[in-house]
Amino acid sequence: DLPLSPSLLLSFANQSVHEAANGKIMMTFFVGIADFEQKTLTYASAGHNPPWLYRSRPEGGFKSESLVSKGPRLGESLYVPSYDERVVSLNNQDLLVLYTDGLLEDKNEEGAQYGKKRARKVIESHLAGGPKSVTTQLVRDFMAFNGSKPLDDDLTLAVVKFSV
């Protein structure tokens, strides 16, 4: 039993954002709590892009899973009855890729979007190298795709490797 669940944390954050911005600012958010004894990840989302969990397979390689959880963006309305909370099991060496929409929606100088398919291809080809390899190669590919123009949106990327 978690004293503060992801759903409860999002409810508190939602009220704070709504009250501070009077409903004029909204943001997406993802909360995940890893329980290393139970080998689980409990998570909830406030309209955020679903992170990708790459499950380590005993026979080698990885299988991907999108961590989808529904909930309104923070600040969208003052009271949200509850955010959809989910639980997934974790395996040793699983990798979790968290990212903002700036990664997928950025367009290059020709107007083509970077997109989910391209991002996942780069990620999946560097999983064996771990979080640093995935992050380095994804940022390198993304920046080469973007070219010399300013980014269309902010970009945040994190890759977590679980040792459970």
CSV table of C-alpha atoms in Angstrom, one decimal:
chain,number,residue,atom,x,y,z
A,1,ASP,CA,0.0,0.0,0.0
A,2,LEU,CA,1.4,3.3,-1.1
A,3,PRO,CA,1.0,6.2,1.3
A,4,LEU,CA,0.8,8.7,-1.6
A,5,SER,CA,-0.4,7.1,-4.8
A,6,PRO,CA,0.3,8.6,-8.3
A,7,SER,CA,-3.4,9.3,-8.6
A,8,LEU,CA,-3.5,11.2,-5.3
A,9,LEU,CA,-0.3,13.1,-6.2
A,10,LEU,CA,-1.8,14.2,-9.6
A,11,SER,CA,-5.0,15.3,-7.8
A,12,PHE,CA,-3.0,17.6,-5.5
A,13,ALA,CA,-0.9,18.9,-8.4
A,14,ASN,CA,-4.0,19.5,-10.4
A,15,GLN,CA,-5.6,21.6,-7.7
A,16,SER,CA,-2.4,23.6,-7.2
A,17,VAL,CA,-2.0,24.3,-10.9
A,18,HIS,CA,-5.7,25.3,-11.3
A,19,GLU,CA,-5.7,27.6,-8.3
A,20,ALA,CA,-2.4,29.2,-9.2
A,21,ALA,CA,-3.3,29.8,-12.9
A,22,ASN,CA,-7.1,30.3,-12.5
A,23,GLY,CA,-7.7,27.6,-15.2
A,24,LYS,CA,-5.7,29.5,-17.8
A,25,ILE,CA,-2.6,27.2,-17.9
A,26,MET,CA,-2.8,23.5,-18.4
A,27,MET,CA,0.1,20.9,-18.5
A,28,THR,CA,0.6,17.2,-18.9
A,29,PHE,CA,2.2,15.2,-16.3
A,30,PHE,CA,3.2,11.5,-15.6
A,31,VAL,CA,3.9,10.1,-12.2
A,32,GLY,CA,5.4,6.6,-11.6
A,33,ILE,CA,6.3,5.0,-8.3
A,34,ALA,CA,8.6,2.0,-8.4
A,35,ASP,CA,8.3,-0.6,-5.6
A,36,PHE,CA,11.5,-2.5,-5.7
A,37,GLU,CA,10.3,-5.1,-3.1
A,38,GLN,CA,7.2,-5.9,-5.1
A,39,LYS,CA,8.9,-5.4,-8.4
A,40,THR,CA,6.1,-3.1,-9.7
A,41,LEU,CA,5.6,0.3,-11.2
A,42,THR,CA,2.4,2.1,-10.2
A,43,TYR,CA,1.6,5.0,-12.5
A,44,ALA,CA,-0.9,7.6,-13.5
A,45,SER,CA,-1.0,10.3,-16.2
A,46,ALA,CA,-2.5,13.7,-16.6
A,47,GLY,CA,-2.8,13.7,-20.4
A,48,HIS,CA,0.9,13.0,-20.9
A,49,ASN,CA,2.4,11.0,-23.7
A,50,PRO,CA,2.5,7.3,-22.7
A,51,PRO,CA,6.0,6.3,-21.7
A,52,TRP,CA,7.4,3.2,-23.3
A,53,LEU,CA,8.5,0.3,-21.2
A,54,TYR,CA,10.9,-2.0,-22.9
A,55,ARG,CA,10.7,-5.3,-21.1
A,56,SER,CA,13.8,-7.4,-20.9
A,57,ARG,CA,13.3,-10.9,-22.1
A,58,PRO,CA,15.0,-13.9,-20.5
A,59,GLU,CA,16.0,-15.2,-24.0
A,60,GLY,CA,17.4,-11.8,-24.9
A,61,GLY,CA,16.1,-8.7,-26.5
A,62,PHE,CA,13.2,-6.5,-25.4
A,63,LYS,CA,9.4,-6.3,-25.9
A,64,SER,CA,7.8,-2.8,-25.8
A,65,GLU,CA,4.7,-1.7,-24.0
A,66,SER,CA,3.1,1.7,-23.8
A,67,LEU,CA,2.1,2.8,-20.3
A,68,VAL,CA,-1.3,4.3,-21.1
A,69,SER,CA,-3.3,5.9,-18.3
A,70,LYS,CA,-6.1,8.3,-18.8
A,71,GLY,CA,-6.7,11.6,-17.0
A,72,PRO,CA,-7.2,15.3,-17.8
A,73,ARG,CA,-4.3,17.7,-17.9
A,74,LEU,CA,-3.3,19.5,-14.8
A,75,GLY,CA,-5.3,22.7,-14.4
A,76,GLU,CA,-8.0,21.7,-16.8
A,77,SER,CA,-10.7,21.6,-14.1
A,78,LEU,CA,-10.5,22.2,-10.4
A,79,TYR,CA,-11.7,18.8,-9.2
A,80,VAL,CA,-10.9,15.5,-10.8
A,81,PRO,CA,-12.6,12.6,-9.1
A,82,SER,CA,-9.5,10.4,-9.6
A,83,TYR,CA,-6.8,9.8,-12.1
A,84,ASP,CA,-6.6,6.3,-13.8
A,85,GLU,CA,-3.9,4.4,-11.9
A,86,ARG,CA,-2.3,1.3,-13.3
A,87,VAL,CA,0.3,-1.2,-12.1
A,88,VAL,CA,2.8,-3.2,-14.1
A,89,SER,CA,5.4,-5.7,-13.0
A,90,LEU,CA,9.0,-4.9,-13.5
A,91,ASN,CA,11.8,-7.3,-14.6
A,92,ASN,CA,15.5,-6.8,-14.0
A,93,GLN,CA,17.0,-4.7,-16.8
A,94,ASP,CA,13.7,-3.3,-18.1
A,95,LEU,CA,14.1,0.2,-19.5
A,96,LEU,CA,11.5,3.0,-19.3
A,97,VAL,CA,11.6,5.8,-21.8
A,98,LEU,CA,9.9,9.0,-20.8
A,99,TYR,CA,9.6,11.9,-23.2
A,100,THR,CA,7.6,15.1,-23.9
A,101,ASP,CA,5.6,15.7,-27.0
A,102,GLY,CA,8.4,18.0,-28.4
A,103,LEU,CA,10.2,14.8,-29.3
A,104,LEU,CA,7.5,13.4,-31.6
A,105,GLU,CA,6.0,16.6,-32.9
A,106,ASP,CA,9.1,18.5,-33.9
A,107,LYS,CA,9.3,19.2,-37.7
A,108,ASN,CA,12.4,19.5,-39.8
A,109,GLU,CA,13.1,22.3,-42.3
A,110,GLU,CA,11.0,20.5,-44.9
A,111,GLY,CA,8.0,20.3,-42.6
A,112,ALA,CA,8.2,16.5,-41.9
A,113,GLN,CA,7.5,15.5,-38.3
A,114,TYR,CA,10.1,13.5,-36.3
A,115,GLY,CA,7.3,11.1,-35.2
A,116,LYS,CA,6.8,8.0,-33.0
A,117,LYS,CA,8.0,5.5,-35.6
A,118,ARG,CA,11.4,7.2,-36.1
A,119,ALA,CA,11.9,7.7,-32.3
A,120,ARG,CA,11.1,4.1,-31.5
A,121,LYS,CA,13.4,2.8,-34.3
A,122,VAL,CA,16.3,4.7,-32.9
A,123,ILE,CA,15.5,3.7,-29.3
A,124,GLU,CA,15.1,0.0,-30.2
A,125,SER,CA,18.4,-0.1,-32.1
A,126,HIS,CA,20.3,1.1,-29.0
A,127,LEU,CA,18.5,-0.7,-26.1
A,128,ALA,CA,21.4,-3.1,-25.6
A,129,GLY,CA,23.7,-0.2,-24.8
A,130,GLY,CA,21.5,1.0,-21.9
A,131,PRO,CA,20.1,4.4,-20.9
A,132,LYS,CA,23.1,6.4,-21.9
A,133,SER,CA,23.3,4.9,-25.4
A,134,VAL,CA,19.6,5.3,-26.0
A,135,THR,CA,19.6,9.0,-24.8
A,136,THR,CA,22.8,9.9,-26.7
A,137,GLN,CA,21.7,8.3,-30.0
A,138,LEU,CA,18.1,9.6,-29.8
A,139,VAL,CA,19.2,13.2,-29.1
A,140,ARG,CA,21.9,13.0,-31.9
A,141,ASP,CA,19.3,11.7,-34.4
A,142,PHE,CA,16.7,14.2,-33.3
A,143,MET,CA,19.0,17.2,-33.6
A,144,ALA,CA,20.3,16.0,-37.0
A,145,PHE,CA,16.7,15.7,-38.2
A,146,ASN,CA,15.8,19.1,-36.8
A,147,GLY,CA,18.7,20.8,-38.6
A,148,SER,CA,19.8,24.3,-37.8
A,149,LYS,CA,16.3,25.7,-37.1
A,150,PRO,CA,15.1,26.5,-33.6
A,151,LEU,CA,13.2,23.6,-31.9
A,152,ASP,CA,9.4,23.8,-32.3
A,153,ASP,CA,8.7,22.9,-28.6
A,154,ASP,CA,10.6,22.1,-25.4
A,155,LEU,CA,12.0,18.6,-25.2
A,156,THR,CA,12.5,16.4,-22.2
A,157,LEU,CA,13.9,12.9,-22.3
A,158,ALA,CA,14.7,10.4,-19.6
A,159,VAL,CA,15.6,6.7,-19.8
A,160,VAL,CA,15.5,4.6,-16.6
A,161,LYS,CA,17.0,1.1,-16.2
A,162,PHE,CA,15.5,-1.0,-13.5
A,163,SER,CA,17.6,-3.3,-11.3
A,164,VAL,CA,15.0,-5.4,-9.4
